[in-house]
Every structure is written in C-alpha cells, then in structure tokens.
Amino acid sequence: MTLQEYDYARESPSKLAASCLLLALTMKNLGGWTPTLEYYSGYNAQDLHPLVKRLNFLLTYQPHDKLNAVRSKYSHRVFFEVAKVTPMDMLKLEEALTSC
C-alpha cells in the first residue's frame, strides 16, 4: 500500500520494513521489538513508533475503491487473508507501543 502513497517514498526501505514488522507483531499480539530485532534491523522501537502510527492510519483510512485486485488477492487464504485483518485502534496501538 505504501508504494501507492508518495508520502512514504522518502522513508528508507529498511525502516519501512521494520515498521511494518513492528505493526504486524503488535496487531497480532506476538510480542514486541526484541533486542535481536533491534540488532539486526539497526532500529530501536522508539525510532519506529511515528512510522508505525502512520502505517496504521493508512490501513484505517484506506480508500476501498482503489487497489481492488490487490485487496482481492490478499484476501485469499493462500495469503493468510491479511487484507481482512482489521487495523488497531489508535489508542490501543499507542498503549502497546509505549509498553515495548
């Protein structure tokens, strides 16, 4: 989704990937940002928080009239129906990020 948004073009690909991973871990309640993830990514969790919030906002307020083929593809069980995952409430996300 970020490939379609110009605002994300200035973000480094590694930081964007790390932020997506942190958001996914938080959404699925699979734990926080571990020292191993920090070491190999080069980012600590606090550096990623603003971008994680922007990504969740993008998921929350995405227009449903665009990218129908992509949404349909990732709604299939082969791709674990990730397009159907509901975004986190912004307050709950904030609480989860402050705890990691």
GROMACS .gro file of N, CA and C in nm:
model
  300
    1MET      N    1   0.081  -0.119   0.000
    1MET     CA    2   0.000   0.000   0.000
    1MET      C    3   0.086   0.126   0.000
    2THR      N    4   0.200   0.119   0.063
    2THR     CA    5   0.284   0.238   0.070
    2THR      C    6   0.345   0.272  -0.066
    3LEU      N    7   0.353   0.175  -0.155
    3LEU     CA    8   0.406   0.204  -0.289
    3LEU      C    9   0.317   0.300  -0.364
    4GLN      N   10   0.190   0.306  -0.330
    4GLN     CA   11   0.095   0.395  -0.396
    4GLN      C   12   0.090   0.534  -0.332
    5GLU      N   13   0.155   0.551  -0.219
    5GLU     CA   14   0.148   0.677  -0.145
    5GLU      C   15   0.282   0.750  -0.153
    6TYR      N   16   0.279   0.871  -0.206
    6TYR     CA   17   0.401   0.949  -0.225
    6TYR      C   18   0.468   0.984  -0.092
    7ASP      N   19   0.390   1.000   0.014
    7ASP     CA   20   0.446   1.038   0.144
    7ASP      C   21   0.546   0.936   0.198
    8TYR      N   22   0.536   0.813   0.155
    8TYR     CA   23   0.625   0.709   0.206
    8TYR      C   24   0.750   0.691   0.120
    9ALA      N   25   0.759   0.763   0.009
    9ALA     CA   26   0.875   0.750  -0.080
    9ALA      C   27   1.004   0.799  -0.015
   10ARG      N   28   0.993   0.893   0.078
   10ARG     CA   29   1.113   0.946   0.142
   10ARG      C   30   1.165   0.859   0.256
   11GLU      N   31   1.086   0.760   0.297
   11GLU     CA   32   1.130   0.670   0.405
   11GLU      C   33   1.227   0.567   0.349
   12SER      N   34   1.325   0.531   0.430
   12SER     CA   35   1.419   0.428   0.384
   12SER      C   36   1.345   0.293   0.382
   13PRO      N   37   1.375   0.212   0.283
   13PRO     CA   38   1.307   0.082   0.273
   13PRO      C   39   1.327  -0.005   0.397
   14SER      N   40   1.444   0.000   0.457
   14SER     CA   41   1.468  -0.083   0.576
   14SER      C   42   1.384  -0.035   0.694
   15LYS      N   43   1.370   0.096   0.709
   15LYS     CA   44   1.289   0.149   0.819
   15LYS      C   45   1.141   0.120   0.796
   16LEU      N   46   1.099   0.128   0.671
   16LEU     CA   47   0.960   0.096   0.638
   16LEU      C   48   0.930  -0.052   0.666
   17ALA      N   49   1.022  -0.138   0.628
   17ALA     CA   50   1.004  -0.282   0.653
   17ALA      C   51   1.003  -0.312   0.802
   18ALA      N   52   1.093  -0.250   0.877
   18ALA     CA   53   1.097  -0.272   1.022
   18ALA      C   54   0.969  -0.221   1.087
   19SER      N   55   0.919  -0.108   1.042
   19SER     CA   56   0.795  -0.054   1.098
   19SER      C   57   0.676  -0.143   1.066
   20CYS      N   58   0.673  -0.196   0.945
   20CYS     CA   59   0.566  -0.290   0.909
   20CYS      C   60   0.571  -0.414   0.996
   21LEU      N   61   0.690  -0.463   1.022
   21LEU     CA   62   0.704  -0.581   1.107
   21LEU      C   63   0.658  -0.550   1.249
   22LEU      N   64   0.698  -0.435   1.302
   22LEU     CA   65   0.655  -0.399   1.438
   22LEU      C   66   0.504  -0.383   1.445
   23LEU      N   67   0.444  -0.324   1.344
   23LEU     CA   68   0.299  -0.310   1.341
   23LEU      C   69   0.232  -0.447   1.336
   24ALA      N   70   0.283  -0.537   1.253
   24ALA     CA   71   0.226  -0.671   1.243
   24ALA      C   72   0.239  -0.747   1.375
   25LEU      N   73   0.355  -0.737   1.438
   25LEU     CA   74   0.373  -0.803   1.568
   25LEU      C   75   0.276  -0.749   1.672
   26THR      N   76   0.255  -0.619   1.669
   26THR     CA   77   0.166  -0.556   1.764
   26THR      C   78   0.020  -0.592   1.735
   27MET      N   79  -0.018  -0.590   1.608
   27MET     CA   80  -0.156  -0.622   1.571
   27MET      C   81  -0.194  -0.765   1.607
   28LYS      N   82  -0.100  -0.856   1.590
   28LYS     CA   83  -0.127  -0.997   1.618
   28LYS      C   84  -0.089  -1.036   1.761
   29ASN      N   85  -0.045  -0.938   1.839
   29ASN     CA   86  -0.009  -0.962   1.979
   29ASN      C   87   0.096  -1.072   1.991
   30LEU      N   88   0.201  -1.061   1.910
   30LEU     CA   89   0.306  -1.162   1.907
   30LEU      C   90   0.433  -1.118   1.978
   31GLY      N   91   0.422  -1.014   2.057
   31GLY     CA   92   0.539  -0.966   2.129
   31GLY      C   93   0.587  -0.835   2.073
   32GLY      N   94   0.686  -0.781   2.137
   32GLY     CA   95   0.737  -0.651   2.098
   32GLY      C   96   0.866  -0.660   2.019
   33TRP      N   97   0.933  -0.550   2.017
   33TRP     CA   98   1.059  -0.536   1.944
   33TRP      C   99   1.170  -0.590   2.033
   34THR      N  100   1.225  -0.702   1.997
   34THR     CA  101   1.326  -0.768   2.080
   34THR      C  102   1.465  -0.710   2.054
   35PRO      N  103   1.559  -0.735   2.144
   35PRO     CA  104   1.696  -0.691   2.120
   35PRO      C  105   1.756  -0.751   1.992
   36THR      N  106   1.714  -0.873   1.958
   36THR     CA  107   1.763  -0.935   1.835
   36THR      C  108   1.713  -0.858   1.713
   37LEU      N  109   1.584  -0.821   1.712
   37LEU     CA  110   1.530  -0.742   1.602
   37LEU      C  111   1.597  -0.606   1.594
   38GLU      N  112   1.622  -0.548   1.710
   38GLU     CA  113   1.691  -0.418   1.713
   38GLU      C  114   1.832  -0.429   1.655
   39TYR      N  115   1.902  -0.533   1.692
   39TYR     CA  116   2.039  -0.552   1.646
   39TYR      C  117   2.044  -0.570   1.494
   40TYR      N  118   1.963  -0.661   1.442
   40TYR     CA  119   1.970  -0.692   1.300
   40TYR      C  120   1.905  -0.586   1.210
   41SER      N  121   1.807  -0.514   1.262
   41SER     CA  122   1.745  -0.409   1.181
   41SER      C  123   1.821  -0.277   1.191
   42GLY      N  124   1.883  -0.256   1.306
   42GLY     CA  125   1.952  -0.130   1.328
   42GLY      C  126   1.861  -0.021   1.382
   43TYR      N  127   1.737  -0.055   1.414
   43TYR     CA  128   1.640   0.043   1.464
   43TYR      C  129   1.590   0.000   1.602
   44ASN      N  130   1.579   0.097   1.692
   44ASN     CA  131   1.512   0.066   1.817
   44ASN      C  132   1.364   0.100   1.801
   45ALA      N  133   1.284   0.047   1.890
   45ALA     CA  134   1.138   0.059   1.878
   45ALA      C  135   1.092   0.205   1.879
   46GLN      N  136   1.157   0.288   1.958
   46GLN     CA  137   1.115   0.427   1.967
   46GLN      C  138   1.136   0.501   1.835
   47ASP      N  139   1.238   0.463   1.759
   47ASP     CA  140   1.262   0.524   1.628
   47ASP      C  141   1.150   0.489   1.530
   48LEU      N  142   1.086   0.375   1.550
   48LEU     CA  143   0.985   0.326   1.457
   48LEU      C  144   0.843   0.372   1.491
   49HIS      N  145   0.820   0.416   1.613
   49HIS     CA  146   0.683   0.449   1.657
   49HIS      C  147   0.609   0.546   1.567
   50PRO      N  148   0.669   0.659   1.527
   50PRO     CA  149   0.592   0.751   1.440
   50PRO      C  150   0.550   0.688   1.308
   51LEU      N  151   0.638   0.611   1.247
   51LEU     CA  152   0.606   0.547   1.120
   51LEU      C  153   0.503   0.435   1.138
   52VAL      N  154   0.511   0.363   1.248
   52VAL     CA  155   0.412   0.258   1.277
   52VAL      C  156   0.272   0.320   1.289
   53LYS      N  157   0.264   0.434   1.355
   53LYS     CA  158   0.136   0.502   1.370
   53LYS      C  159   0.082   0.549   1.235
   54ARG      N  160   0.171   0.600   1.150
   54ARG     CA  161   0.128   0.643   1.016
   54ARG      C  162   0.081   0.525   0.933
   55LEU      N  163   0.147   0.412   0.945
   55LEU     CA  164   0.107   0.292   0.871
   55LEU      C  165  -0.030   0.243   0.917
   56ASN      N  166  -0.052   0.243   1.047
   56ASN     CA  167  -0.183   0.201   1.098
   56ASN      C  168  -0.291   0.298   1.052
   57PHE      N  169  -0.260   0.426   1.048
   57PHE     CA  170  -0.355   0.525   0.999
   57PHE      C  171  -0.388   0.498   0.852
   58LEU      N  172  -0.286   0.462   0.773
   58LEU     CA  173  -0.307   0.429   0.632
   58LEU      C  174  -0.399   0.308   0.619
   59LEU      N  175  -0.380   0.209   0.703
   59LEU     CA  176  -0.468   0.092   0.700
   59LEU      C  177  -0.611   0.126   0.741
   60THR      N  178  -0.622   0.215   0.839
   60THR     CA  179  -0.753   0.250   0.891
   60THR      C  180  -0.836   0.330   0.791
   61TYR      N  181  -0.772   0.423   0.724
   61TYR     CA  182  -0.844   0.515   0.636
   61TYR      C  183  -0.812   0.494   0.489
   62GLN      N  184  -0.792   0.370   0.450
   62GLN     CA  185  -0.762   0.341   0.310
   62GLN      C  186  -0.890   0.350   0.226
   63PRO      N  187  -0.878   0.408   0.109
   63PRO     CA  188  -0.997   0.410   0.021
   63PRO      C  189  -1.022   0.271  -0.036
   64HIS      N  190  -1.145   0.226  -0.031
   64HIS     CA  191  -1.176   0.092  -0.078
   64HIS      C  192  -1.207   0.086  -0.226
   65ASP      N  193  -1.203   0.201  -0.293
   65ASP     CA  194  -1.229   0.199  -0.436
   65ASP      C  195  -1.102   0.177  -0.518
   66LYS      N  196  -0.986   0.184  -0.452
   66LYS     CA  197  -0.858   0.164  -0.520
   66LYS      C  198  -0.802   0.025  -0.486
   67LEU      N  199  -0.717  -0.023  -0.572
   67LEU     CA  200  -0.641  -0.146  -0.549
   67LEU      C  201  -0.729  -0.266  -0.519
   68ASN      N  202  -0.839  -0.279  -0.588
   68ASN     CA  203  -0.930  -0.391  -0.565
   68ASN      C  204  -0.865  -0.526  -0.597
   69ALA      N  205  -0.782  -0.530  -0.701
   69ALA     CA  206  -0.716  -0.656  -0.737
   69ALA      C  207  -0.619  -0.699  -0.627
   70VAL      N  208  -0.546  -0.603  -0.571
   70VAL     CA  209  -0.452  -0.634  -0.463
   70VAL      C  210  -0.528  -0.680  -0.339
   71ARG      N  211  -0.635  -0.609  -0.305
   71ARG     CA  212  -0.715  -0.645  -0.189
   71ARG      C  213  -0.776  -0.784  -0.206
   72SER      N  214  -0.824  -0.812  -0.327
   72SER     CA  215  -0.883  -0.943  -0.354
   72SER      C  216  -0.779  -1.054  -0.343
   73LYS      N  217  -0.662  -1.029  -0.397
   73LYS     CA  218  -0.556  -1.129  -0.393
   73LYS      C  219  -0.517  -1.162  -0.249
   74TYR      N  220  -0.496  -1.059  -0.167
   74TYR     CA  221  -0.451  -1.081  -0.030
   74TYR      C  222  -0.565  -1.110   0.067
   75SER      N  223  -0.685  -1.124   0.015
   75SER     CA  224  -0.797  -1.171   0.096
   75SER      C  225  -0.812  -1.322   0.088
   76HIS      N  226  -0.732  -1.385   0.004
   76HIS     CA  227  -0.738  -1.530  -0.014
   76HIS      C  228  -0.663  -1.600   0.098
   77ARG      N  229  -0.706  -1.720   0.131
   77ARG     CA  230  -0.643  -1.795   0.241
   77ARG      C  231  -0.499  -1.833   0.212
   78VAL      N  232  -0.461  -1.841   0.084
   78VAL     CA  233  -0.322  -1.871   0.049
   78VAL      C  234  -0.230  -1.764   0.107
   79PHE      N  235  -0.279  -1.640   0.112
   79PHE     CA  236  -0.201  -1.529   0.167
   79PHE      C  237  -0.247  -1.495   0.309
   80PHE      N  238  -0.306  -1.593   0.376
   80PHE     CA  239  -0.349  -1.582   0.516
   80PHE      C  240  -0.449  -1.470   0.539
   81GLU      N  241  -0.519  -1.431   0.435
   81GLU     CA  242  -0.626  -1.330   0.442
   81GLU      C  243  -0.581  -1.202   0.512
   82VAL      N  244  -0.459  -1.159   0.484
   82VAL     CA  245  -0.405  -1.041   0.552
   82VAL      C  246  -0.480  -0.913   0.516
   83ALA      N  247  -0.545  -0.909   0.402
   83ALA     CA  248  -0.622  -0.790   0.365
   83ALA      C  249  -0.747  -0.775   0.450
   84LYS      N  250  -0.786  -0.882   0.517
   84LYS     CA  251  -0.906  -0.877   0.600
   84LYS      C  252  -0.877  -0.843   0.747
   85VAL      N  253  -0.751  -0.833   0.783
   85VAL     CA  254  -0.714  -0.802   0.920
   85VAL      C  255  -0.755  -0.658   0.950
   86THR      N  256  -0.824  -0.639   1.060
   86THR     CA  257  -0.867  -0.504   1.095
   86THR      C  258  -0.753  -0.427   1.160
   87PRO      N  259  -0.739  -0.300   1.127
   87PRO     CA  260  -0.634  -0.219   1.189
   87PRO      C  261  -0.660  -0.201   1.338
   88MET      N  262  -0.556  -0.165   1.409
   88MET     CA  263  -0.569  -0.143   1.553
   88MET      C  264  -0.631  -0.008   1.580
   89ASP      N  265  -0.703   0.001   1.689
   89ASP     CA  266  -0.749   0.130   1.738
   89ASP      C  267  -0.625   0.212   1.773
   90MET      N  268  -0.626   0.340   1.739
   90MET     CA  269  -0.506   0.422   1.758
   90MET      C  270  -0.467   0.433   1.906
   91LEU      N  271  -0.562   0.438   1.996
   91LEU     CA  272  -0.530   0.445   2.139
   91LEU      C  273  -0.468   0.315   2.188
   92LYS      N  274  -0.521   0.203   2.141
   92LYS     CA  275  -0.464   0.073   2.181
   92LYS      C  276  -0.324   0.057   2.123
   93LEU      N  277  -0.305   0.105   2.001
   93LEU     CA  278  -0.171   0.099   1.940
   93LEU      C  279  -0.073   0.184   2.021
   94GLU      N  280  -0.114   0.301   2.059
   94GLU     CA  281  -0.029   0.389   2.140
   94GLU      C  282   0.010   0.320   2.272
   95GLU      N  283  -0.085   0.257   2.337
   95GLU     CA  284  -0.057   0.186   2.462
   95GLU      C  285   0.040   0.071   2.439
   96ALA      N  286   0.018  -0.005   2.331
   96ALA     CA  287   0.105  -0.118   2.301
   96ALA      C  288   0.247  -0.073   2.268
   97LEU      N  289   0.259   0.039   2.197
   97LEU     CA  290   0.392   0.087   2.161
   97LEU      C  291   0.468   0.142   2.280
   98THR      N  292   0.400   0.204   2.372
   98THR     CA  293   0.468   0.256   2.490
   98THR      C  294   0.515   0.144   2.582
   99SER      N  295   0.453   0.028   2.573
   99SER     CA  296   0.495  -0.083   2.658
   99SER      C  297   0.612  -0.161   2.600
  100CYS      N  298   0.644  -0.139   2.471
  100CYS     CA  299   0.758  -0.216   2.415
  100CYS      C  300   0.883  -0.133   2.405
   0.00000   0.00000   0.00000
